[in-house]
Amino acid sequence: MISPLLIPILGICCGLLAIFGGVFLKPWLALQQRKMELEAQMVAEKAAQYAAQTERLEQRVRVLERIVTDKGLDLSDEIERLRDENPLN
C-alpha cells in the first residue's frame, strides 16, 4: 500500500524537476543550439573560401594548359607577354 506521505512528496519532486528544467536546462539547450549554429556558419564560410581558392587554381591551370598546348606561339614569347601584363614590381 502507498503511504499517504508519498503523494505530496512526489508532487513536490515533480514541481522541483519542472522548475529545474525551466531554469537550468532550457537556457543550456538554447546555448548549445546557438553554438551549433555559429559553428555551422564558420564551416560554411570556410567552404566558400576553399571554393574560391579552388576556382583561382583552376583558372591558373587552364592558362598553363593553354600555354603548353598552343602550337602556334613560342613558349618564351608567351611567358614574356604574361610578365609584361603582370609586373612583379
CSV table of N, CA and C in Angstrom, one decimal:
chain,number,residue,atom,x,y,z
A,1,MET,N,0.8,-1.2,0.0
A,1,MET,CA,0.0,0.0,0.0
A,1,MET,C,0.9,1.2,0.0
A,2,ILE,N,0.4,2.3,-0.7
A,2,ILE,CA,1.2,3.5,-0.8
A,2,ILE,C,0.9,4.4,0.5
A,3,SER,N,2.0,4.9,1.0
A,3,SER,CA,2.0,5.7,2.1
A,3,SER,C,1.3,7.1,1.8
A,4,PRO,N,0.5,7.6,2.6
A,4,PRO,CA,-0.2,8.9,2.4
A,4,PRO,C,0.8,10.1,2.2
A,5,LEU,N,2.0,9.9,2.8
A,5,LEU,CA,3.0,11.0,2.7
A,5,LEU,C,3.7,10.9,1.3
A,6,LEU,N,3.7,9.8,0.6
A,6,LEU,CA,4.4,9.7,-0.6
A,6,LEU,C,3.8,10.5,-1.7
A,7,ILE,N,2.5,10.7,-1.7
A,7,ILE,CA,1.8,11.5,-2.8
A,7,ILE,C,2.3,13.0,-2.7
A,8,PRO,N,2.3,13.7,-1.6
A,8,PRO,CA,2.8,15.1,-1.6
A,8,PRO,C,4.3,15.2,-1.9
A,9,ILE,N,5.0,14.2,-1.5
A,9,ILE,CA,6.5,14.2,-1.8
A,9,ILE,C,6.7,14.0,-3.3
A,10,LEU,N,6.0,13.2,-3.9
A,10,LEU,CA,6.1,13.0,-5.4
A,10,LEU,C,5.6,14.3,-6.1
A,11,GLY,N,4.6,15.0,-5.6
A,11,GLY,CA,4.2,16.2,-6.2
A,11,GLY,C,5.2,17.3,-6.1
A,12,ILE,N,5.8,17.4,-5.0
A,12,ILE,CA,6.9,18.4,-4.8
A,12,ILE,C,8.1,18.1,-5.6
A,13,CYS,N,8.4,16.8,-5.8
A,13,CYS,CA,9.6,16.4,-6.6
A,13,CYS,C,9.3,16.7,-8.1
A,14,CYS,N,8.1,16.5,-8.5
A,14,CYS,CA,7.7,16.8,-9.9
A,14,CYS,C,7.8,18.3,-10.1
A,15,GLY,N,7.3,19.1,-9.2
A,15,GLY,CA,7.4,20.6,-9.3
A,15,GLY,C,8.8,21.1,-9.3
A,16,LEU,N,9.7,20.5,-8.5
A,16,LEU,CA,11.1,20.9,-8.5
A,16,LEU,C,11.8,20.5,-9.8
A,17,LEU,N,11.4,19.4,-10.3
A,17,LEU,CA,12.0,18.9,-11.6
A,17,LEU,C,11.6,19.9,-12.7
A,18,ALA,N,10.3,20.3,-12.7
A,18,ALA,CA,9.9,21.2,-13.7
A,18,ALA,C,10.6,22.6,-13.6
A,19,ILE,N,10.7,23.0,-12.4
A,19,ILE,CA,11.4,24.3,-12.2
A,19,ILE,C,12.9,24.2,-12.6
A,20,PHE,N,13.5,23.1,-12.2
A,20,PHE,CA,14.9,22.9,-12.6
A,20,PHE,C,15.0,22.9,-14.2
A,21,GLY,N,14.1,22.2,-14.8
A,21,GLY,CA,14.2,22.1,-16.3
A,21,GLY,C,14.0,23.5,-16.9
A,22,GLY,N,13.1,24.3,-16.4
A,22,GLY,CA,12.8,25.6,-16.9
A,22,GLY,C,13.9,26.6,-16.6
A,23,VAL,N,14.5,26.5,-15.5
A,23,VAL,CA,15.6,27.5,-15.1
A,23,VAL,C,16.9,27.1,-15.6
A,24,PHE,N,17.3,25.9,-15.6
A,24,PHE,CA,18.7,25.5,-16.0
A,24,PHE,C,18.7,24.8,-17.3
A,25,LEU,N,17.9,23.8,-17.5
A,25,LEU,CA,18.0,23.0,-18.7
A,25,LEU,C,17.6,23.7,-20.0
A,26,LYS,N,16.6,24.5,-20.0
A,26,LYS,CA,16.1,25.2,-21.2
A,26,LYS,C,17.2,26.2,-21.7
A,27,PRO,N,17.7,27.1,-20.8
A,27,PRO,CA,18.8,28.0,-21.3
A,27,PRO,C,20.1,27.3,-21.8
A,28,TRP,N,20.4,26.2,-21.1
A,28,TRP,CA,21.6,25.4,-21.5
A,28,TRP,C,21.3,24.8,-23.0
A,29,LEU,N,20.1,24.3,-23.2
A,29,LEU,CA,19.8,23.7,-24.5
A,29,LEU,C,19.9,24.9,-25.6
A,30,ALA,N,19.4,26.0,-25.3
A,30,ALA,CA,19.4,27.2,-26.2
A,30,ALA,C,20.8,27.6,-26.5
A,31,LEU,N,21.7,27.6,-25.5
A,31,LEU,CA,23.1,27.9,-25.7
A,31,LEU,C,23.8,26.9,-26.6
A,32,GLN,N,23.5,25.6,-26.4
A,32,GLN,CA,24.1,24.5,-27.2
A,32,GLN,C,23.6,24.7,-28.7
A,33,GLN,N,22.4,25.0,-28.9
A,33,GLN,CA,21.8,25.2,-30.2
A,33,GLN,C,22.5,26.4,-30.9
A,34,ARG,N,22.7,27.5,-30.1
A,34,ARG,CA,23.4,28.7,-30.7
A,34,ARG,C,24.9,28.4,-31.0
A,35,LYS,N,25.5,27.6,-30.2
A,35,LYS,CA,26.9,27.2,-30.5
A,35,LYS,C,27.0,26.4,-31.8
A,36,MET,N,26.0,25.5,-32.0
A,36,MET,CA,26.0,24.7,-33.2
A,36,MET,C,25.7,25.6,-34.4
A,37,GLU,N,24.8,26.6,-34.3
A,37,GLU,CA,24.6,27.5,-35.4
A,37,GLU,C,25.8,28.3,-35.8
A,38,LEU,N,26.5,28.8,-34.8
A,38,LEU,CA,27.8,29.5,-35.1
A,38,LEU,C,28.8,28.6,-35.7
A,39,GLU,N,28.9,27.4,-35.3
A,39,GLU,CA,29.9,26.5,-35.8
A,39,GLU,C,29.6,26.2,-37.3
A,40,ALA,N,28.3,26.0,-37.6
A,40,ALA,CA,27.8,25.7,-38.9
A,40,ALA,C,28.1,26.9,-39.8
A,41,GLN,N,27.9,28.1,-39.3
A,41,GLN,CA,28.2,29.3,-40.1
A,41,GLN,C,29.7,29.4,-40.4
A,42,MET,N,30.6,29.1,-39.4
A,42,MET,CA,32.0,29.1,-39.7
A,42,MET,C,32.4,28.1,-40.7
A,43,VAL,N,31.8,26.9,-40.6
A,43,VAL,CA,32.1,25.9,-41.6
A,43,VAL,C,31.7,26.3,-43.0
A,44,ALA,N,30.6,26.9,-43.1
A,44,ALA,CA,30.1,27.4,-44.4
A,44,ALA,C,31.0,28.5,-45.0
A,45,GLU,N,31.5,29.4,-44.2
A,45,GLU,CA,32.4,30.4,-44.6
A,45,GLU,C,33.7,29.8,-45.1
A,46,LYS,N,34.2,28.8,-44.3
A,46,LYS,CA,35.5,28.1,-44.7
A,46,LYS,C,35.3,27.4,-46.0
A,47,ALA,N,34.1,26.8,-46.2
A,47,ALA,CA,33.9,26.1,-47.5
A,47,ALA,C,33.8,27.0,-48.7
A,48,ALA,N,33.3,28.2,-48.5
A,48,ALA,CA,33.2,29.2,-49.5
A,48,ALA,C,34.7,29.7,-49.8
A,49,GLN,N,35.5,29.9,-48.8
A,49,GLN,CA,36.9,30.3,-49.1
A,49,GLN,C,37.6,29.2,-49.9
A,50,TYR,N,37.4,27.9,-49.5
A,50,TYR,CA,38.1,26.9,-50.3
A,50,TYR,C,37.6,26.8,-51.7
A,51,ALA,N,36.3,27.0,-51.9
A,51,ALA,CA,35.7,27.0,-53.3
A,51,ALA,C,36.3,28.1,-54.1
A,52,ALA,N,36.5,29.3,-53.5
A,52,ALA,CA,37.1,30.5,-54.2
A,52,ALA,C,38.5,30.2,-54.6
A,53,GLN,N,39.3,29.6,-53.6
A,53,GLN,CA,40.7,29.3,-53.9
A,53,GLN,C,40.8,28.2,-55.0
A,54,THR,N,39.9,27.2,-54.9
A,54,THR,CA,39.9,26.2,-56.0
A,54,THR,C,39.6,26.8,-57.3
A,55,GLU,N,38.7,27.7,-57.4
A,55,GLU,CA,38.4,28.4,-58.7
A,55,GLU,C,39.6,29.1,-59.2
A,56,ARG,N,40.3,29.8,-58.4
A,56,ARG,CA,41.5,30.6,-58.8
A,56,ARG,C,42.6,29.6,-59.3
A,57,LEU,N,42.8,28.5,-58.6
A,57,LEU,CA,43.7,27.5,-59.1
A,57,LEU,C,43.4,26.9,-60.4
A,58,GLU,N,42.1,26.6,-60.6
A,58,GLU,CA,41.6,26.0,-61.8
A,58,GLU,C,41.8,27.0,-63.0
A,59,GLN,N,41.7,28.3,-62.7
A,59,GLN,CA,41.9,29.3,-63.8
A,59,GLN,C,43.4,29.3,-64.1
A,60,ARG,N,44.3,29.2,-63.2
A,60,ARG,CA,45.7,29.2,-63.4
A,60,ARG,C,46.1,28.0,-64.2
A,61,VAL,N,45.5,26.8,-63.9
A,61,VAL,CA,45.8,25.6,-64.6
A,61,VAL,C,45.4,25.7,-66.0
A,62,ARG,N,44.2,26.3,-66.3
A,62,ARG,CA,43.7,26.5,-67.6
A,62,ARG,C,44.7,27.4,-68.5
A,63,VAL,N,45.2,28.4,-67.8
A,63,VAL,CA,46.1,29.3,-68.5
A,63,VAL,C,47.4,28.5,-68.9
A,64,LEU,N,47.9,27.7,-67.9
A,64,LEU,CA,49.1,26.9,-68.2
A,64,LEU,C,48.8,25.9,-69.2
A,65,GLU,N,47.7,25.2,-69.2
A,65,GLU,CA,47.4,24.3,-70.3
A,65,GLU,C,47.3,24.9,-71.6
A,66,ARG,N,46.7,26.1,-71.7
A,66,ARG,CA,46.7,26.8,-73.0
A,66,ARG,C,48.1,27.2,-73.5
A,67,ILE,N,48.9,27.6,-72.6
A,67,ILE,CA,50.3,27.9,-73.0
A,67,ILE,C,51.0,26.7,-73.5
A,68,VAL,N,50.9,25.6,-72.8
A,68,VAL,CA,51.6,24.4,-73.2
A,68,VAL,C,51.1,23.8,-74.4
A,69,THR,N,49.8,23.8,-74.6
A,69,THR,CA,49.2,23.1,-75.8
A,69,THR,C,49.1,23.9,-77.0
A,70,ASP,N,49.3,25.3,-76.9
A,70,ASP,CA,49.2,26.1,-78.1
A,70,ASP,C,50.4,26.0,-78.9
A,71,LYS,N,50.2,25.4,-80.1
A,71,LYS,CA,51.4,25.1,-81.0
A,71,LYS,C,51.8,26.4,-81.8
A,72,GLY,N,50.9,27.3,-82.0
A,72,GLY,CA,51.1,28.5,-82.8
A,72,GLY,C,52.0,29.5,-82.2
A,73,LEU,N,52.2,29.5,-80.9
A,73,LEU,CA,53.0,30.5,-80.2
A,73,LEU,C,54.3,29.9,-79.6
A,74,ASP,N,55.3,30.7,-79.6
A,74,ASP,CA,56.5,30.2,-78.9
A,74,ASP,C,56.3,30.4,-77.4
A,75,LEU,N,56.8,29.4,-76.7
A,75,LEU,CA,56.6,29.4,-75.2
A,75,LEU,C,57.2,30.6,-74.5
A,76,SER,N,58.4,30.9,-74.9
A,76,SER,CA,59.1,32.1,-74.3
A,76,SER,C,58.5,33.4,-74.6
A,77,ASP,N,57.9,33.5,-75.8
A,77,ASP,CA,57.2,34.8,-76.1
A,77,ASP,C,55.9,34.9,-75.3
A,78,GLU,N,55.2,33.8,-75.1
A,78,GLU,CA,54.0,33.9,-74.2
A,78,GLU,C,54.4,34.2,-72.8
A,79,ILE,N,55.5,33.6,-72.3
A,79,ILE,CA,55.9,33.9,-70.9
A,79,ILE,C,56.2,35.4,-70.8
A,80,GLU,N,57.0,35.9,-71.7
A,80,GLU,CA,57.3,37.3,-71.7
A,80,GLU,C,56.1,38.2,-71.8
A,81,ARG,N,55.1,37.9,-72.6
A,81,ARG,CA,53.9,38.7,-72.7
A,81,ARG,C,53.2,38.7,-71.4
A,82,LEU,N,53.1,37.5,-70.7
A,82,LEU,CA,52.4,37.4,-69.4
A,82,LEU,C,53.2,38.2,-68.3
A,83,ARG,N,54.5,38.2,-68.4
A,83,ARG,CA,55.3,39.0,-67.5
A,83,ARG,C,55.0,40.5,-67.7
A,84,ASP,N,54.9,40.9,-68.9
A,84,ASP,CA,54.6,42.3,-69.2
A,84,ASP,C,53.2,42.7,-68.7
A,85,GLU,N,52.3,41.8,-68.7
A,85,GLU,CA,50.9,42.1,-68.3
A,85,GLU,C,50.8,42.2,-66.7
A,86,ASN,N,51.6,41.4,-66.0
A,86,ASN,CA,51.6,41.4,-64.6
A,86,ASN,C,53.0,41.6,-64.0
A,87,PRO,N,53.5,42.8,-64.0
A,87,PRO,CA,54.8,43.1,-63.5
A,87,PRO,C,54.8,42.8,-62.0
A,88,LEU,N,55.9,42.2,-61.5
A,88,LEU,CA,56.1,41.9,-60.1
A,88,LEU,C,56.4,43.1,-59.2
A,89,ASN,N,56.9,44.2,-59.8
A,89,ASN,CA,57.2,45.3,-59.1
A,89,ASN,C,56.1,46.2,-58.7
